[in-house]
């Protein structure tokens, strides 16, 4: 069975992804491989940061791995917070990040937004040459004027996916996972992995 390390320090992402991966792969955490480092995220783009995180683990630990970089893109804010989603308010405080977002959108009737994620998979190839692939997932929705619900993480209480009348934070993890940006990208990665002959 393929062993894959998920290069994330975000426990919520880990929970979401481990459920979806099921038993076809052995999922290793950063803790399992003894990595306590802060992962680099300095490229300025979601795609670039995703690659940086996975390549960091491959280079230091030589283990097949994947990383997810994700963010919320709000149309009326020109795509903000985007790559800065995790620390939009200046700190990694989800409450403060949401407050800043709602303040910036106050009085604005265009509430369109999307969550975006890019997974980078680095697989141990022949002769230890790494094989790298990226997979993207998106979900469109609206930013509400105030938070609702207590599930999920990050901006989930203010994000309502199109076609639904509840926020991600009002849904069960299973329901969010049935449509989220992360699960869509992950489904593509799993389909790719299942095609590989091991
Ligand atoms: P790692 O880098 O260790 O994986 P992180 O939390 O720093 O964890 P990102 O750099 O990818 O993750 O930042 C993503 C941020 O975007 C995250 O902290 C949330 O604020 C937001 N975000 C991403 N996916 C989300 C989701 O499903 N629901 C709500 N907010 C999300």
mmCIF file of C-alpha atoms and ligand atoms in Angstrom:
data_model
loop_
_atom_site.group_PDB
_atom_site.id
_atom_site.type_symbol
_atom_site.label_atom_id
_atom_site.label_comp_id
_atom_site.label_asym_id
_atom_site.label_seq_id
_atom_site.Cartn_x
_atom_site.Cartn_y
_atom_site.Cartn_z
ATOM 1 C CA UNK A 1 0.000 0.000 0.000
ATOM 2 C CA UNK A 2 1.264 3.494 -0.802
ATOM 3 C CA UNK A 3 2.442 5.520 2.181
ATOM 4 C CA UNK A 4 1.752 9.224 1.797
ATOM 5 C CA UNK A 5 2.574 12.046 4.172
ATOM 6 C CA UNK A 6 0.118 14.954 4.254
ATOM 7 C CA UNK A 7 2.260 18.062 4.708
ATOM 8 C CA UNK A 8 -0.094 20.129 6.836
ATOM 9 C CA UNK A 9 -0.196 21.569 10.339
ATOM 10 C CA UNK A 10 -3.946 22.159 10.040
ATOM 11 C CA UNK A 11 -5.799 19.476 12.020
ATOM 12 C CA UNK A 12 -9.114 20.280 10.303
ATOM 13 C CA UNK A 13 -7.628 19.630 6.877
ATOM 14 C CA UNK A 14 -6.130 16.404 8.172
ATOM 15 C CA UNK A 15 -9.507 15.182 9.457
ATOM 16 C CA UNK A 16 -11.302 16.071 6.222
ATOM 17 C CA UNK A 17 -8.690 14.418 4.035
ATOM 18 C CA UNK A 18 -8.161 11.270 6.108
ATOM 19 C CA UNK A 19 -11.872 10.403 5.918
ATOM 20 C CA UNK A 20 -11.930 10.775 2.165
ATOM 21 C CA UNK A 21 -8.684 8.873 1.544
ATOM 22 C CA UNK A 22 -10.150 5.791 3.205
ATOM 23 C CA UNK A 23 -8.088 2.645 3.606
ATOM 24 C CA UNK A 24 -6.476 2.492 0.174
ATOM 25 C CA UNK A 25 -3.474 4.521 1.320
ATOM 26 C CA UNK A 26 -1.457 4.757 4.524
ATOM 27 C CA UNK A 27 -1.685 8.384 5.638
ATOM 28 C CA UNK A 28 1.287 9.718 7.588
ATOM 29 C CA UNK A 29 1.160 13.013 9.441
ATOM 30 C CA UNK A 30 4.040 15.455 9.916
ATOM 31 C CA UNK A 31 4.186 14.255 13.507
ATOM 32 C CA UNK A 32 4.475 10.618 12.323
ATOM 33 C CA UNK A 33 7.570 11.470 10.278
ATOM 34 C CA UNK A 34 9.066 13.653 13.034
ATOM 35 C CA UNK A 35 8.659 16.987 11.260
ATOM 36 C CA UNK A 36 8.019 19.913 13.587
ATOM 37 C CA UNK A 37 9.139 22.607 11.138
ATOM 38 C CA UNK A 38 7.042 25.518 9.934
ATOM 39 C CA UNK A 39 6.388 24.739 6.255
ATOM 40 C CA UNK A 40 7.516 27.400 3.762
ATOM 41 C CA UNK A 41 4.716 29.414 2.119
ATOM 42 C CA UNK A 42 6.500 32.354 0.540
ATOM 43 C CA UNK A 43 5.800 32.075 -3.199
ATOM 44 C CA UNK A 44 2.919 34.558 -3.295
ATOM 45 C CA UNK A 45 0.491 32.174 -5.017
ATOM 46 C CA UNK A 46 -1.680 29.281 -3.878
ATOM 47 C CA UNK A 47 -0.226 26.984 -6.555
ATOM 48 C CA UNK A 48 3.332 27.988 -5.674
ATOM 49 C CA UNK A 49 2.856 27.568 -1.924
ATOM 50 C CA UNK A 50 1.285 24.153 -2.410
ATOM 51 C CA UNK A 51 4.372 23.059 -4.345
ATOM 52 C CA UNK A 52 6.715 24.583 -1.771
ATOM 53 C CA UNK A 53 5.144 22.680 1.120
ATOM 54 C CA UNK A 54 5.213 19.287 -0.626
ATOM 55 C CA UNK A 55 8.718 19.783 -2.018
ATOM 56 C CA UNK A 56 10.003 20.767 1.421
ATOM 57 C CA UNK A 57 8.910 17.403 2.846
ATOM 58 C CA UNK A 58 10.208 15.470 -0.155
ATOM 59 C CA UNK A 59 13.611 17.173 0.033
ATOM 60 C CA UNK A 60 14.071 16.766 3.809
ATOM 61 C CA UNK A 61 12.431 13.404 4.376
ATOM 62 C CA UNK A 62 12.502 11.625 0.979
ATOM 63 C CA UNK A 63 8.954 10.349 1.477
ATOM 64 C CA UNK A 64 6.073 10.437 -1.008
ATOM 65 C CA UNK A 65 3.850 13.229 0.152
ATOM 66 C CA UNK A 66 1.225 15.806 -0.720
ATOM 67 C CA UNK A 67 0.298 19.291 0.448
ATOM 68 C CA UNK A 68 -2.755 21.479 0.075
ATOM 69 C CA UNK A 69 -2.651 25.238 -0.180
ATOM 70 C CA UNK A 70 -6.023 26.865 -0.197
ATOM 71 C CA UNK A 71 -7.789 30.146 0.174
ATOM 72 C CA UNK A 72 -10.938 32.181 -0.213
ATOM 73 C CA UNK A 73 -11.195 34.494 -3.238
ATOM 74 C CA UNK A 74 -13.782 37.265 -2.970
ATOM 75 C CA UNK A 75 -14.783 38.872 -6.252
ATOM 76 C CA UNK A 76 -15.531 42.380 -4.909
ATOM 77 C CA UNK A 77 -12.098 42.433 -3.210
ATOM 78 C CA UNK A 78 -10.191 41.542 -6.355
ATOM 79 C CA UNK A 79 -9.556 37.979 -5.164
ATOM 80 C CA UNK A 80 -8.563 38.846 -1.566
ATOM 81 C CA UNK A 81 -7.805 37.275 0.870
ATOM 82 C CA UNK A 82 -6.582 34.565 -1.564
ATOM 83 C CA UNK A 83 -3.093 33.385 -0.756
ATOM 84 C CA UNK A 84 -3.226 35.438 2.485
ATOM 85 C CA UNK A 85 -6.364 33.703 3.783
ATOM 86 C CA UNK A 86 -4.718 32.033 6.792
ATOM 87 C CA UNK A 87 -3.428 35.324 8.245
ATOM 88 C CA UNK A 88 -5.570 37.997 6.559
ATOM 89 C CA UNK A 89 -5.950 40.041 9.763
ATOM 90 C CA UNK A 90 -2.241 39.812 10.511
ATOM 91 C CA UNK A 91 -2.598 36.746 12.727
ATOM 92 C CA UNK A 92 -3.783 33.168 12.276
ATOM 93 C CA UNK A 93 -7.022 33.976 14.092
ATOM 94 C CA UNK A 94 -10.063 32.739 12.152
ATOM 95 C CA UNK A 95 -12.418 35.034 14.078
ATOM 96 C CA UNK A 96 -10.351 38.147 13.324
ATOM 97 C CA UNK A 97 -9.899 37.099 9.696
ATOM 98 C CA UNK A 98 -13.680 36.821 9.268
ATOM 99 C CA UNK A 99 -14.228 40.172 11.004
ATOM 100 C CA UNK A 100 -11.788 41.876 8.638
ATOM 101 C CA UNK A 101 -13.489 40.282 5.642
ATOM 102 C CA UNK A 102 -16.972 41.348 6.769
ATOM 103 C CA UNK A 103 -15.756 44.893 7.456
ATOM 104 C CA UNK A 104 -14.209 45.169 4.005
ATOM 105 C CA UNK A 105 -17.427 43.916 2.414
ATOM 106 C CA UNK A 106 -19.763 46.066 4.530
ATOM 107 C CA UNK A 107 -22.469 47.622 2.361
ATOM 108 C CA UNK A 108 -21.279 45.763 -0.733
ATOM 109 C CA UNK A 109 -24.021 43.826 -2.515
ATOM 110 C CA UNK A 110 -21.589 41.710 -4.534
ATOM 111 C CA UNK A 111 -20.943 38.818 -2.115
ATOM 112 C CA UNK A 112 -19.587 36.345 -4.694
ATOM 113 C CA UNK A 113 -16.637 34.220 -3.576
ATOM 114 C CA UNK A 114 -14.960 30.914 -4.174
ATOM 115 C CA UNK A 115 -12.782 28.586 -2.168
ATOM 116 C CA UNK A 116 -9.815 27.323 -4.132
ATOM 117 C CA UNK A 117 -7.350 24.597 -3.298
ATOM 118 C CA UNK A 118 -4.350 23.144 -5.054
ATOM 119 C CA UNK A 119 -2.918 19.814 -4.004
ATOM 120 C CA UNK A 120 0.660 18.976 -4.915
ATOM 121 C CA UNK A 121 1.563 15.303 -4.952
ATOM 122 C CA UNK A 122 5.220 14.287 -4.954
ATOM 123 C CA UNK A 123 5.653 10.582 -5.546
ATOM 124 C CA UNK A 124 8.794 8.554 -5.124
ATOM 125 C CA UNK A 125 9.472 7.578 -8.756
ATOM 126 C CA UNK A 126 12.007 5.229 -10.321
ATOM 127 C CA UNK A 127 15.647 5.828 -9.237
ATOM 128 C CA UNK A 128 14.305 8.107 -6.487
ATOM 129 C CA UNK A 129 13.385 10.782 -9.029
ATOM 130 C CA UNK A 130 10.279 12.541 -7.723
ATOM 131 C CA UNK A 131 7.159 12.696 -9.881
ATOM 132 C CA UNK A 132 5.105 15.816 -9.200
ATOM 133 C CA UNK A 133 1.465 16.510 -10.076
ATOM 134 C CA UNK A 134 -0.978 19.240 -9.081
ATOM 135 C CA UNK A 135 -4.768 18.997 -8.708
ATOM 136 C CA UNK A 136 -7.158 21.925 -8.289
ATOM 137 C CA UNK A 137 -10.609 22.153 -6.742
ATOM 138 C CA UNK A 138 -13.057 25.068 -6.420
ATOM 139 C CA UNK A 139 -16.481 25.789 -4.965
ATOM 140 C CA UNK A 140 -18.480 28.941 -5.640
ATOM 141 C CA UNK A 141 -20.681 30.642 -3.082
ATOM 142 C CA UNK A 142 -21.634 33.839 -1.267
ATOM 143 C CA UNK A 143 -20.210 35.655 1.748
ATOM 144 C CA UNK A 144 -22.963 36.248 4.302
ATOM 145 C CA UNK A 145 -23.214 39.447 6.341
ATOM 146 C CA UNK A 146 -22.705 37.592 9.637
ATOM 147 C CA UNK A 147 -21.267 34.222 10.707
ATOM 148 C CA UNK A 148 -23.566 31.196 11.103
ATOM 149 C CA UNK A 149 -22.740 27.762 12.509
ATOM 150 C CA UNK A 150 -19.941 26.270 14.548
ATOM 151 C CA UNK A 151 -18.566 23.417 12.418
ATOM 152 C CA UNK A 152 -15.619 23.405 10.049
ATOM 153 C CA UNK A 153 -12.844 25.998 10.325
ATOM 154 C CA UNK A 154 -11.516 29.248 8.897
ATOM 155 C CA UNK A 155 -14.118 31.157 6.889
ATOM 156 C CA UNK A 156 -16.722 28.348 6.956
ATOM 157 C CA UNK A 157 -19.258 30.331 9.096
ATOM 158 C CA UNK A 158 -19.507 33.130 6.492
ATOM 159 C CA UNK A 159 -19.377 30.997 3.322
ATOM 160 C CA UNK A 160 -22.610 29.646 1.845
ATOM 161 C CA UNK A 161 -22.091 27.446 -1.217
ATOM 162 C CA UNK A 162 -24.337 28.239 -4.194
ATOM 163 C CA UNK A 163 -27.500 26.136 -4.272
ATOM 164 C CA UNK A 164 -27.589 25.760 -0.471
ATOM 165 C CA UNK A 165 -29.141 27.768 2.344
ATOM 166 C CA UNK A 166 -26.643 26.802 5.036
ATOM 167 C CA UNK A 167 -23.003 27.760 5.507
ATOM 168 C CA UNK A 168 -20.179 25.214 5.518
ATOM 169 C CA UNK A 169 -20.092 25.675 9.303
ATOM 170 C CA UNK A 170 -23.764 24.602 9.546
ATOM 171 C CA UNK A 171 -23.101 21.381 7.617
ATOM 172 C CA UNK A 172 -21.766 18.090 8.896
ATOM 173 C CA UNK A 173 -18.194 17.332 7.904
ATOM 174 C CA UNK A 174 -19.562 14.662 5.567
ATOM 175 C CA UNK A 175 -21.868 17.123 3.823
ATOM 176 C CA UNK A 176 -19.136 19.752 3.420
ATOM 177 C CA UNK A 177 -16.811 17.028 2.143
ATOM 178 C CA UNK A 178 -19.373 16.063 -0.472
ATOM 179 C CA UNK A 179 -18.872 19.365 -2.297
ATOM 180 C CA UNK A 180 -15.847 21.266 -0.972
ATOM 181 C CA UNK A 181 -12.922 22.606 -2.976
ATOM 182 C CA UNK A 182 -10.612 20.317 -1.009
ATOM 183 C CA UNK A 183 -12.656 17.175 -1.624
ATOM 184 C CA UNK A 184 -12.903 17.981 -5.350
ATOM 185 C CA UNK A 185 -9.147 18.363 -5.692
ATOM 186 C CA UNK A 186 -8.558 15.311 -3.526
ATOM 187 C CA UNK A 187 -10.918 13.203 -5.659
ATOM 188 C CA UNK A 188 -8.759 14.065 -8.688
ATOM 189 C CA UNK A 189 -5.605 13.111 -6.794
ATOM 190 C CA UNK A 190 -7.099 9.796 -5.638
ATOM 191 C CA UNK A 191 -8.212 8.978 -9.203
ATOM 192 C CA UNK A 192 -4.649 9.634 -10.376
ATOM 193 C CA UNK A 193 -3.143 7.476 -7.619
ATOM 194 C CA UNK A 194 -5.521 4.629 -8.361
ATOM 195 C CA UNK A 195 -4.289 4.574 -11.964
ATOM 196 C CA UNK A 196 -0.677 4.122 -10.871
ATOM 197 C CA UNK A 197 0.595 0.556 -10.911
ATOM 198 C CA UNK A 198 2.271 -0.231 -7.620
HETATM 199 P P1 LIG B 1 -1.145 24.235 6.300
HETATM 200 O O1 LIG B 1 -0.439 25.275 5.481
HETATM 201 O O2 LIG B 1 -0.309 23.708 7.428
HETATM 202 O O3 LIG B 1 -1.739 23.136 5.456
HETATM 203 P P2 LIG B 1 -2.992 26.412 6.840
HETATM 204 O O4 LIG B 1 -4.186 26.576 7.718
HETATM 205 O O5 LIG B 1 -1.880 27.408 6.940
HETATM 206 O O6 LIG B 1 -2.432 24.915 7.005
HETATM 207 P P3 LIG B 1 -3.315 27.314 4.105
HETATM 208 O O7 LIG B 1 -1.969 27.948 4.126
HETATM 209 O O8 LIG B 1 -3.697 26.486 2.932
HETATM 210 O O9 LIG B 1 -3.532 26.357 5.376
HETATM 211 O O10 LIG B 1 -4.373 28.475 4.360
HETATM 212 C C1 LIG B 1 -5.663 28.197 4.090
HETATM 213 C C2 LIG B 1 -6.543 29.161 4.839
HETATM 214 O O11 LIG B 1 -7.667 29.395 3.981
HETATM 215 C C3 LIG B 1 -7.072 28.522 6.099
HETATM 216 O O12 LIG B 1 -6.295 28.814 7.236
HETATM 217 C C4 LIG B 1 -8.469 29.119 6.168
HETATM 218 O O13 LIG B 1 -8.417 30.408 6.723
HETATM 219 C C5 LIG B 1 -8.859 29.240 4.697
HETATM 220 N N1 LIG B 1 -9.520 27.984 4.247
HETATM 221 C C6 LIG B 1 -8.999 27.024 3.436
HETATM 222 N N2 LIG B 1 -9.854 26.013 3.284
HETATM 223 C C7 LIG B 1 -10.928 26.331 4.019
HETATM 224 C C8 LIG B 1 -12.140 25.664 4.294
HETATM 225 O O14 LIG B 1 -12.425 24.458 3.803
HETATM 226 N N3 LIG B 1 -13.014 26.271 5.081
HETATM 227 C C9 LIG B 1 -12.758 27.492 5.610
HETATM 228 N N4 LIG B 1 -11.634 28.170 5.429
HETATM 229 C C10 LIG B 1 -10.709 27.595 4.635
#
